[in-house]
PDB file of C-alpha atoms in Angstrom:
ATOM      1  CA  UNK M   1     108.597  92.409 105.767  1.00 72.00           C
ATOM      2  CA  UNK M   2     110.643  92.806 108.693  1.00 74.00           C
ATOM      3  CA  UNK M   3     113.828  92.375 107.135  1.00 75.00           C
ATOM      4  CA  UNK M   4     112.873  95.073 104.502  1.00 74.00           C
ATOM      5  CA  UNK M   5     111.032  97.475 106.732  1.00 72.00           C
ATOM      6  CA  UNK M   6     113.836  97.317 109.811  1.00 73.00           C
ATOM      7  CA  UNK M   7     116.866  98.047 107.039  1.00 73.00           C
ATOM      8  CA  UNK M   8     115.281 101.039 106.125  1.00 71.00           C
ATOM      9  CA  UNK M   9     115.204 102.197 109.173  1.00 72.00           C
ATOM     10  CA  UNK M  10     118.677 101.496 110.166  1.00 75.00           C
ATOM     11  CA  UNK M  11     119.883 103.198 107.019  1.00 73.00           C
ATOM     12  CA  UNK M  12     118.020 106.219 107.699  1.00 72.00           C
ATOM     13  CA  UNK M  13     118.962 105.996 111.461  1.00 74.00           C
ATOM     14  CA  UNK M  14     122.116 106.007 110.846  1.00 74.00           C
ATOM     15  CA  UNK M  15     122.642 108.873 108.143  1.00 71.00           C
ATOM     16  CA  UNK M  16     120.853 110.358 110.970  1.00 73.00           C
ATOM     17  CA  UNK M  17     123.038 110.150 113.787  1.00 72.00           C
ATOM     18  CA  UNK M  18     126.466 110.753 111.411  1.00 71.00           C
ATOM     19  CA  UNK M  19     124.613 113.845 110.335  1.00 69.00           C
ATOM     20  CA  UNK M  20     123.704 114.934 113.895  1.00 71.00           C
ATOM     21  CA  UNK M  21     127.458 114.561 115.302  1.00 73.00           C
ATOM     22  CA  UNK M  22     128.817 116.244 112.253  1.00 66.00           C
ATOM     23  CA  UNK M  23     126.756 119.375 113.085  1.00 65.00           C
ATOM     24  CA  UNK M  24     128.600 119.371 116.308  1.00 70.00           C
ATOM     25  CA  UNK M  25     131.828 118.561 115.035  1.00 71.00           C
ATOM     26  CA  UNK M  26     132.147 115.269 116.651  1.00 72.00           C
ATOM     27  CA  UNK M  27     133.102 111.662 115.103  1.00 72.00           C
ATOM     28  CA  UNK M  28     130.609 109.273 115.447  1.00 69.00           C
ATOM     29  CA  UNK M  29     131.885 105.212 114.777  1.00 72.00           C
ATOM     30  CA  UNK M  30     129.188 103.063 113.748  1.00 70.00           C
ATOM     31  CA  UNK M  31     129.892  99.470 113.544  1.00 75.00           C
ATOM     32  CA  UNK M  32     128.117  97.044 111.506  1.00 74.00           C
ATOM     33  CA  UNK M  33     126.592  95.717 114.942  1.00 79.00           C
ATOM     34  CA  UNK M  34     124.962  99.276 115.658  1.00 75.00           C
ATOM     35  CA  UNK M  35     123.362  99.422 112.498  1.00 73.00           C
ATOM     36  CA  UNK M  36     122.108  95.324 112.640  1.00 79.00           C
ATOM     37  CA  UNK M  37     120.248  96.228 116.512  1.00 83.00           C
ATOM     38  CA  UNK M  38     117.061  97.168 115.566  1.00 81.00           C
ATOM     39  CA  UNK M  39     117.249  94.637 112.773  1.00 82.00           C
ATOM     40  CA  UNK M  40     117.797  92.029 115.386  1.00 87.00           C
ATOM     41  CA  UNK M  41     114.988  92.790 117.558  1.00 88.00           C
ATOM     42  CA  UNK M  42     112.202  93.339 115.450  1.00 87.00           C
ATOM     43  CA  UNK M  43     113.156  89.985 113.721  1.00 88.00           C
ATOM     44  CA  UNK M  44     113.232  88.523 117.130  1.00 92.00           C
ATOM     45  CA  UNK M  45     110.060  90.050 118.561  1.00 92.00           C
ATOM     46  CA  UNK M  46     108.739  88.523 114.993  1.00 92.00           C
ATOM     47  CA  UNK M  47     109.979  85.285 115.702  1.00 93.00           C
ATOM     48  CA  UNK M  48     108.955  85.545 119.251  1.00 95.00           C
ATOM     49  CA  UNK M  49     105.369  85.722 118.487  1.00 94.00           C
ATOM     50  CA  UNK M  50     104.852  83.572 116.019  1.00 92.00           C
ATOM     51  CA  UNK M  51     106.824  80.462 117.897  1.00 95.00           C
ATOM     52  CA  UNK M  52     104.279  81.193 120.839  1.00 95.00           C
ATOM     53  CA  UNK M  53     101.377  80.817 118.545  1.00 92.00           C
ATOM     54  CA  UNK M  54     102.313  77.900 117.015  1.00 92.00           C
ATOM     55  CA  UNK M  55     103.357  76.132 120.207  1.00 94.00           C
ATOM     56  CA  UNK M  56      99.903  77.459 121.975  1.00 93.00           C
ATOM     57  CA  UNK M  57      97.493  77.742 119.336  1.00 90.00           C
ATOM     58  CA  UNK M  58      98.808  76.197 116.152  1.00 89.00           C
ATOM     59  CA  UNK M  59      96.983  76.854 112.936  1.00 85.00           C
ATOM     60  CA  UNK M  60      94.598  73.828 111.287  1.00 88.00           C
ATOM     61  CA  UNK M  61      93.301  73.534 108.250  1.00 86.00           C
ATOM     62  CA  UNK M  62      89.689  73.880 107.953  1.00 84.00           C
ATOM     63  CA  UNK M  63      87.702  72.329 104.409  1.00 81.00           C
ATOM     64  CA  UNK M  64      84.862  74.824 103.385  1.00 78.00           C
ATOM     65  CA  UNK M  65      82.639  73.665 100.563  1.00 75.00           C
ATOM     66  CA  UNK M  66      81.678  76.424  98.262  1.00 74.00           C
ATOM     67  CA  UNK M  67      79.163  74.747  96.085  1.00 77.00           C
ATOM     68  CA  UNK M  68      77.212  71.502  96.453  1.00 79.00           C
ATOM     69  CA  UNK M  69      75.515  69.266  94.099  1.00 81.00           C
ATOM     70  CA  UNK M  70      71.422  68.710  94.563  1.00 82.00           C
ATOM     71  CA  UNK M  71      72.404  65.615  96.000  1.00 82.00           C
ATOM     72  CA  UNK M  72      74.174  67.734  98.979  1.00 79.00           C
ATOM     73  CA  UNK M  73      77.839  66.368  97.517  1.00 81.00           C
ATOM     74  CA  UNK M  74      80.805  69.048  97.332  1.00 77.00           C
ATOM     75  CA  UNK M  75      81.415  69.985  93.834  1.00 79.00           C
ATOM     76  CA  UNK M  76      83.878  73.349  95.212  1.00 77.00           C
ATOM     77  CA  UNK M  77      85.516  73.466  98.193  1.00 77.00           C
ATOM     78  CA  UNK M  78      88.918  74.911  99.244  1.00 74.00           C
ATOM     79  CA  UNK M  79      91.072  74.731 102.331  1.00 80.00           C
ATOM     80  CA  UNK M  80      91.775  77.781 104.812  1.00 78.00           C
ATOM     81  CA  UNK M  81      94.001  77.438 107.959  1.00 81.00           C
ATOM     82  CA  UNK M  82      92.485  78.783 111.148  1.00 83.00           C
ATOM     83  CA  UNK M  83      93.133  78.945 114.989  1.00 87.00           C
ATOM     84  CA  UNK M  84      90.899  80.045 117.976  1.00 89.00           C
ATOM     85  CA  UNK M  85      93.289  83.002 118.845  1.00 89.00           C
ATOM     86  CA  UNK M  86      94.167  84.218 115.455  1.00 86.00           C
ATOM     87  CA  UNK M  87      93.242  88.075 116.125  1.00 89.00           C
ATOM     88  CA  UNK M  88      95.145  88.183 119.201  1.00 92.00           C
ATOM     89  CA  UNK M  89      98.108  87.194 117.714  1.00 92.00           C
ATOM     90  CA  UNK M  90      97.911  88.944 114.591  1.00 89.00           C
ATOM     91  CA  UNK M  91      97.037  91.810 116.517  1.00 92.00           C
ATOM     92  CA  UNK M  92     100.346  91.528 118.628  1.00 94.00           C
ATOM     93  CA  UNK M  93     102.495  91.178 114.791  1.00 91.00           C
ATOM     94  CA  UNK M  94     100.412  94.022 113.337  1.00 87.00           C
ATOM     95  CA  UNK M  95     101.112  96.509 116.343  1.00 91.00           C
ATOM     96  CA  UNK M  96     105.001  95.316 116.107  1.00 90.00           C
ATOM     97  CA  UNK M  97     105.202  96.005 112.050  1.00 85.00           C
ATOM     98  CA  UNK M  98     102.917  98.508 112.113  1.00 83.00           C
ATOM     99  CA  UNK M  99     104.561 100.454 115.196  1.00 85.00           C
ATOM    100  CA  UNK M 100     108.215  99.937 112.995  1.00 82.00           C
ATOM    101  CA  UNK M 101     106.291 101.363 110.142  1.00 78.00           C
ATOM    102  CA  UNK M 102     105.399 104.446 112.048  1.00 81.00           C
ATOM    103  CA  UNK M 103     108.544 105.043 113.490  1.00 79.00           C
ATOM    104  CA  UNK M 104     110.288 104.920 110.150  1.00 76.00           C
ATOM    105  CA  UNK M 105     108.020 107.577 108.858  1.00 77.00           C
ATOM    106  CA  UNK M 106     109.362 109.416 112.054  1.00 79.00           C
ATOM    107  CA  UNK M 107     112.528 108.854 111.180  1.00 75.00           C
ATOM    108  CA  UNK M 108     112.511 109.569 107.172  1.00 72.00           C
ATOM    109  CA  UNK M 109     110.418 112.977 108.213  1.00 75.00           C
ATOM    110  CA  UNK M 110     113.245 113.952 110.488  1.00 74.00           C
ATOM    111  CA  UNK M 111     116.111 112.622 107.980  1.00 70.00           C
ATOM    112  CA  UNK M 112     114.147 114.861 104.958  1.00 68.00           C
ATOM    113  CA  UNK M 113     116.934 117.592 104.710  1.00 68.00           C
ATOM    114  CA  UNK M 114     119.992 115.670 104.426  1.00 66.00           C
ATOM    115  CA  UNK M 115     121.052 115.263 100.802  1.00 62.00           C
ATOM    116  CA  UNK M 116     119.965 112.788  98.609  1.00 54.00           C
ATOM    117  CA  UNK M 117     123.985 111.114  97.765  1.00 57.00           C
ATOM    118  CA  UNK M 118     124.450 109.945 101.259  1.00 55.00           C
ATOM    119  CA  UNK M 119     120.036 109.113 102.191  1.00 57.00           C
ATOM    120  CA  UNK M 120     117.030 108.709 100.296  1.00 66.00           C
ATOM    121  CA  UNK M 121     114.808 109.248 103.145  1.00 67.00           C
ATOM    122  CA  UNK M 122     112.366 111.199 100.699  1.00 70.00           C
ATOM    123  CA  UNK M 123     112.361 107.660  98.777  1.00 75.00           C
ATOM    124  CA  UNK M 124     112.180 105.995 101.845  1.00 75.00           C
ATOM    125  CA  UNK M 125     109.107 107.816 103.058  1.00 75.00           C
ATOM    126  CA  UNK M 126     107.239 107.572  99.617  1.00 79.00           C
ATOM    127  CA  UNK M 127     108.022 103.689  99.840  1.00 79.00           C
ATOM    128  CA  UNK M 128     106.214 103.613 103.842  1.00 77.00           C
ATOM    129  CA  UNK M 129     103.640 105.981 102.855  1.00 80.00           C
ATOM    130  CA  UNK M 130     102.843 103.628  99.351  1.00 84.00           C
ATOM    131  CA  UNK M 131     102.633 100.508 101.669  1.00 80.00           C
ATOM    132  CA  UNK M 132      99.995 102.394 103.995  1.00 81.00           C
ATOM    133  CA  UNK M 133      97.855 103.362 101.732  1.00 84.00           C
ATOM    134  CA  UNK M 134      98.240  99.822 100.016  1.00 84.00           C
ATOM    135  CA  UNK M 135      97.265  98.199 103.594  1.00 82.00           C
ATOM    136  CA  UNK M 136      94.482 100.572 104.533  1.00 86.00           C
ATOM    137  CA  UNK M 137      93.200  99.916 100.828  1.00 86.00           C
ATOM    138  CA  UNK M 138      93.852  96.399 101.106  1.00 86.00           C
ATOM    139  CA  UNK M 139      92.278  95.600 104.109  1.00 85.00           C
ATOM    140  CA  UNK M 140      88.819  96.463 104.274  1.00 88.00           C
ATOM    141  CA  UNK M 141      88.984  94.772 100.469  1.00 88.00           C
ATOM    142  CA  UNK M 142      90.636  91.550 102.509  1.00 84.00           C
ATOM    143  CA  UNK M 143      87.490  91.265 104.747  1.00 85.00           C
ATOM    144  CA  UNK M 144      85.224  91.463 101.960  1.00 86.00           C
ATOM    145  CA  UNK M 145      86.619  89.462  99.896  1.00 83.00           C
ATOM    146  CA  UNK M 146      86.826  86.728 103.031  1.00 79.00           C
ATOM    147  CA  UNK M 147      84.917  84.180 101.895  1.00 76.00           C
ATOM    148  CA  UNK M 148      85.765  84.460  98.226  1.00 79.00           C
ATOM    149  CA  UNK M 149      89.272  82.306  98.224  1.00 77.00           C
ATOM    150  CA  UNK M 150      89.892  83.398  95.106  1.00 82.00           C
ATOM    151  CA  UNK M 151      88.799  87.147  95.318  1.00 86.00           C
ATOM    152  CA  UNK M 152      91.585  87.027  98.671  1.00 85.00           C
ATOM    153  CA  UNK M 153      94.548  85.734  97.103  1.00 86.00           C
ATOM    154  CA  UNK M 154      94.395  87.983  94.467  1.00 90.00           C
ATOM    155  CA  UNK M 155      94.272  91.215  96.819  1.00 88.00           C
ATOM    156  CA  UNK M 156      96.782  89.943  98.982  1.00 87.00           C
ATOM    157  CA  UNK M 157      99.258  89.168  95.519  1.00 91.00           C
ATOM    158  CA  UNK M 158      98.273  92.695  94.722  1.00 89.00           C
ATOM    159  CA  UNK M 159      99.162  94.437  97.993  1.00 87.00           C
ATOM    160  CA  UNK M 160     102.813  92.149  98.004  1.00 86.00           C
ATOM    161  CA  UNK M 161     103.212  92.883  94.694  1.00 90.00           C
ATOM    162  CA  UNK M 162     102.864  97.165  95.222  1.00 86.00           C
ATOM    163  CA  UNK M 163     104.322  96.956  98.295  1.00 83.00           C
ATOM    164  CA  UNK M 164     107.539  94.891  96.527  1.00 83.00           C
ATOM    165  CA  UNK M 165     107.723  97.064  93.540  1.00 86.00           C
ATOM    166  CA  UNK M 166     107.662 100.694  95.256  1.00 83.00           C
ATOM    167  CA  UNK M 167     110.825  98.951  97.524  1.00 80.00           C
ATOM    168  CA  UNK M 168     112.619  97.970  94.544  1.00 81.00           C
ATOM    169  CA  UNK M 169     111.870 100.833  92.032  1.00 84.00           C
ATOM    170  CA  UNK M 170     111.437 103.915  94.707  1.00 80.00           C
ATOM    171  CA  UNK M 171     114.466 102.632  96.396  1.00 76.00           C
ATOM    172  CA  UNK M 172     117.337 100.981  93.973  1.00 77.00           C
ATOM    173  CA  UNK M 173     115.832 102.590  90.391  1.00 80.00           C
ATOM    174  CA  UNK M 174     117.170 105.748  91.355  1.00 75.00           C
ATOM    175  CA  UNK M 175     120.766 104.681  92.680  1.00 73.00           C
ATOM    176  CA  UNK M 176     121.233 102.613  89.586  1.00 77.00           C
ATOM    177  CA  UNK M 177     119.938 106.002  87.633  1.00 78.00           C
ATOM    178  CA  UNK M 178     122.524 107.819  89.171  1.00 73.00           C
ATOM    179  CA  UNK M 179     125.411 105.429  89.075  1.00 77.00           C
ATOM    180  CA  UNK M 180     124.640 105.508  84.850  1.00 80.00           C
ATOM    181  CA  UNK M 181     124.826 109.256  84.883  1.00 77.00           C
ATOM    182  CA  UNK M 182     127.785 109.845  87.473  1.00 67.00           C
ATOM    183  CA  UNK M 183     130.051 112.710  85.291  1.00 54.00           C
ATOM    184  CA  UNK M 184     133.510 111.650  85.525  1.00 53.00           C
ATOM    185  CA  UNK M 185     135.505 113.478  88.622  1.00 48.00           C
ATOM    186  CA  UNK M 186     139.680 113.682  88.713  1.00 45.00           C
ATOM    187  CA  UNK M 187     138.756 111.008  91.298  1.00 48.00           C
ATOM    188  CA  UNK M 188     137.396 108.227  89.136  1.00 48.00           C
ATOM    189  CA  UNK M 189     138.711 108.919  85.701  1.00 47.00           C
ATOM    190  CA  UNK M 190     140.746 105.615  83.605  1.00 52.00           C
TER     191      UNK M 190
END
């Protein structure tokens, strides 16, 4: 997620900024370590976090029985890992994924007018706003289905899977699309 999320951003970002300093007629040199900064941090913040709550409050695994027998034997039971602090902590990654969520929708909003060739920030956005509406579809589903192990697997392969396929088809379907109909230029004929 945050590898995904945090290099759409940076691509955006950067389009961005060359776009801003060619309005005013400046040069602008990005290196590849500009462009890998946010990347970094919001990896590290995610690392951060979840090394402190294993080290503090690591999860266990917890054996619910579903079903029993008349005889008060388990006949269905499955396994769920818990901790005492687990909405603190997933609080703390939500507002970190969820704030670099946000701020790419700033930044594909402001990036909107800048051709398509050199940014897909309109792809970009449809991609954050696809994985939103996923989530805040997801969710409430996700609490429901809470006690139902298999009922919550499948919505959470759902919401990966939706969120994984608008990435790869919003984002590279169109580039290889365009690549197959490129018309030859003096540039790149044999």
């Amino acid at each position: 997620f945050s590898l995904t999320f945090s290099a759409l951003f940076t691509k955006t970002s950067r389009i961005k900024q060359i776009m801003r300093s060619a309005a005013k007629y400046k040069r602008l040199k990005l290196t590849a370590r500009d462009v890998m900064k946010p990347m970094i941090a919001l990896l590290s913040l995610n690392i951060i976090v979840l090394t402190v709550w294993t080290v503090i409050d690591p999860l266990e695994p917890e054996i619910i029985m579903s079903t029993q027998d008349r005889f008060g034997r388990p006949i269905d039971t499955h396994t769920v890992c818990s901790s005492r602090h687990y909405l603190i902590f997933m609080g703390i990654l939500c507002a970190i994924n969820l704030g670099s969520v946000l701020f790419s929708l700033i930044q594909a909003y402001q990036a909107r007018n800048i051709s398509t060739e050199l940014s897909e920030s309109a792809f970009i956005f449809r991609v954050l706003y696809i994985f939103l509406y996923g989530a805040f579809l997801a969710i409430p589903v996700l609490i429901i289905a809470r006690e139902d192990a298999k009922a919550y697997y499948f919505v959470w392969v759902g919401l990966i899977f939706v969120i994984c396929s608008s990435v790869l088809f919003l984002i590279f379907f169109p580039k290889i699309l365009a690549t197959r109909r490129k018309v030859p230029t003096a540039t790149n004929l044999p």
